[in-house]
């Protein structure tokens, strides 16, 4: 099969090779001896793959390896008792190995792909939408009627959070860095959009009538203190990632004075070994798809052999929605 490997840790330009490899066995490291084999039509591309080309991500497999944490395609074979069968259209979280014509995923991380979504949308479903639900509900305790400020709102996680928050009955304020990204956030369903600039915190406070109940933050960096200042009492900042580059530090007296919380949300570390939680989140997202709230926003699409360009789009802060590799033509 054709696949993309990371062969060295020199960044998106030099790290990738298109190679021919044997197809994987139906066995996944999370479920040794069992796994769902998927004929991959589309593979999702995300920030961690950019970091992996530099050896800068926390998951560091030995070189060379096939990156790619999630795919959409058609099941070739599934273990006895799995919830999907050969021939089903699915979205699957494989953790690694997704940039290839055939991938293997645990059965509890493989979900039927409804007809309402195409394969490219399916490739943007699990990492971002499960993270959105996990961050907003499992960790953040979001309730209907609350307002969420979403950083990086035109990105993969950001657009997912906008849609999941809306499905939960919350209001959203999207924070973005450009007019083009403002359009993407609006199309993804943001109730209000604020442009990043010196006065974003004041605008957010005004739009929310004094402060938001939750800040959902995949960006981090030097805007963190203003995120805390944007909260009303009992408000929570949910920490999801650090695309801004630096990891913020919190002066905890701010939390005491404001009666606020900072909450970490690491989806993979929490859920990957827990089939029951994955199924619960998958069922909640499936209902949101049926009800028309969840429609993954697909941004730029590239052929498998152009994976380096896909990583550049993310690395250069140009990506909107989910960046996708088209692995098969149909
Ligand atoms: N905690 C978890 O379980 C979990 C799960 C999935 C992903 N993540 C993390 O969440 C983060 C966001 O992922 P994503 O897929 O949404 O990424 P993305 O699509 O590339 O979006 C990230 C957003 O970050 C903003 N940003 C600010 N400074 C940036 C910079 N220097 N370079 C690139 N982007 C910058 C951009 O928005 P503006 O230009 O509008 O500011 C961009 O749209 C990543 O760090 C990822 O690893 C965490």
Short mmCIF file of C-alpha atoms and ligand atoms in Angstrom, two decimals, residues 45-51 57-58 126-132 134-135 150-160 175-178 181-182 194 196 217-220 223 239-245 264-270 313-323, ligand 1:
data_model
loop_
_atom_site.label_atom_id
_atom_site.label_comp_id
_atom_site.label_asym_id
_atom_site.label_seq_id
_atom_site.Cartn_x
_atom_site.Cartn_y
_atom_site.Cartn_z
CA UNK A 45 -4.27 16.22 9.42
CA UNK A 46 -3.71 17.97 12.75
CA UNK A 47 -1.25 20.02 14.77
CA UNK A 48 0.44 16.98 16.39
CA UNK A 49 1.65 15.73 12.98
CA UNK A 50 3.40 19.07 12.43
CA UNK A 51 5.06 18.70 15.83
CA UNK A 57 5.19 16.01 20.24
CA UNK A 58 4.74 14.03 23.44
CA UNK A 126 -13.25 12.11 16.07
CA UNK A 127 -10.24 14.07 17.32
CA UNK A 128 -11.89 17.49 17.16
CA UNK A 129 -15.51 16.68 18.05
CA UNK A 130 -14.74 14.16 20.77
CA UNK A 131 -12.24 16.65 22.22
CA UNK A 132 -14.87 19.39 22.00
CA UNK A 134 -14.93 16.05 26.40
CA UNK A 135 -13.63 19.59 27.06
CA UNK A 150 -13.61 30.06 21.87
CA UNK A 151 -9.98 30.86 20.99
CA UNK A 152 -8.66 29.74 17.58
CA UNK A 153 -12.32 29.48 16.62
CA UNK A 154 -11.80 28.97 12.87
CA UNK A 155 -9.45 26.03 13.44
CA UNK A 156 -10.25 22.34 13.65
CA UNK A 157 -10.91 22.20 17.40
CA UNK A 158 -12.42 25.71 17.35
CA UNK A 159 -15.09 25.01 14.71
CA UNK A 160 -15.97 21.74 16.46
CA UNK A 175 -12.07 34.91 18.74
CA UNK A 176 -10.10 34.88 15.46
CA UNK A 177 -7.12 36.64 13.87
CA UNK A 178 -8.43 37.59 10.39
CA UNK A 181 -11.31 33.30 9.76
CA UNK A 182 -14.21 35.42 11.04
CA UNK A 194 -14.44 39.15 17.85
CA UNK A 196 -7.95 39.47 17.97
CA UNK A 217 -8.49 27.62 24.86
CA UNK A 218 -6.54 25.59 22.27
CA UNK A 219 -4.04 28.47 21.78
CA UNK A 220 -2.47 29.47 25.13
CA UNK A 223 -3.52 35.96 25.95
CA UNK A 239 -6.98 24.40 28.58
CA UNK A 240 -6.91 22.32 25.37
CA UNK A 241 -3.67 23.20 23.57
CA UNK A 242 -0.83 25.60 22.88
CA UNK A 243 -0.76 26.50 19.18
CA UNK A 244 0.42 29.98 20.19
CA UNK A 245 3.72 28.37 21.13
CA UNK A 264 -7.03 20.82 31.91
CA UNK A 265 -8.66 18.78 29.14
CA UNK A 266 -6.44 16.08 27.63
CA UNK A 267 -8.80 13.92 25.60
CA UNK A 268 -6.39 11.16 24.54
CA UNK A 269 -4.84 10.58 27.96
CA UNK A 270 -8.30 10.36 29.56
CA UNK A 313 -0.96 25.09 5.98
CA UNK A 314 -1.29 24.28 9.70
CA UNK A 315 2.24 25.38 10.59
CA UNK A 316 1.75 28.70 8.79
CA UNK A 317 -1.48 29.51 10.70
CA UNK A 318 -3.39 29.47 7.38
CA UNK A 319 -5.54 26.42 8.04
CA UNK A 320 -9.26 26.73 8.59
CA UNK A 321 -11.48 23.89 9.75
CA UNK A 322 -9.98 20.44 9.21
CA UNK A 323 -7.12 19.89 6.77
N1 LIG B 1 -6.34 18.54 24.64
C1 LIG B 1 -6.68 17.69 23.70
O1 LIG B 1 -7.16 16.61 23.99
C2 LIG B 1 -6.50 18.06 22.26
C3 LIG B 1 -7.16 17.38 21.24
C4 LIG B 1 -7.03 17.81 19.93
C5 LIG B 1 -6.18 18.89 19.64
N2 LIG B 1 -5.52 19.50 20.66
C6 LIG B 1 -4.66 20.67 20.44
O2 LIG B 1 -5.48 21.78 20.15
C7 LIG B 1 -4.71 22.70 19.40
C8 LIG B 1 -5.52 23.19 18.21
O3 LIG B 1 -5.64 22.17 17.26
P1 LIG B 1 -6.39 22.46 15.90
O4 LIG B 1 -6.46 21.17 15.16
O5 LIG B 1 -7.64 23.20 16.15
O6 LIG B 1 -5.35 23.43 15.18
P2 LIG B 1 -5.66 24.47 13.99
O7 LIG B 1 -6.79 24.01 13.17
O8 LIG B 1 -4.35 24.73 13.32
O9 LIG B 1 -6.16 25.79 14.77
C9 LIG B 1 -5.37 26.38 15.72
C10 LIG B 1 -5.65 27.87 15.82
O10 LIG B 1 -4.67 28.40 16.71
C11 LIG B 1 -4.49 29.77 16.41
N3 LIG B 1 -3.07 30.13 16.50
C12 LIG B 1 -2.56 31.11 17.27
N4 LIG B 1 -1.25 31.19 17.13
C13 LIG B 1 -0.89 30.25 16.22
C14 LIG B 1 0.34 29.88 15.64
N5 LIG B 1 1.49 30.46 16.00
N6 LIG B 1 0.37 28.90 14.72
C15 LIG B 1 -0.77 28.26 14.39
N7 LIG B 1 -2.00 28.58 14.90
C16 LIG B 1 -2.05 29.58 15.81
C17 LIG B 1 -5.05 30.00 15.01
O11 LIG B 1 -6.18 30.84 15.16
P3 LIG B 1 -6.09 32.42 14.95
O12 LIG B 1 -5.19 32.65 13.78
O13 LIG B 1 -7.50 32.81 14.70
O14 LIG B 1 -5.53 32.93 16.26
C18 LIG B 1 -5.48 28.62 14.52
O15 LIG B 1 -6.68 28.68 13.79
C19 LIG B 1 -3.41 21.99 19.04
O16 LIG B 1 -2.40 22.42 19.96
C20 LIG B 1 -3.72 20.54 19.26
O17 LIG B 1 -2.56 19.78 19.55
C21 LIG B 1 -5.66 19.11 21.95
#
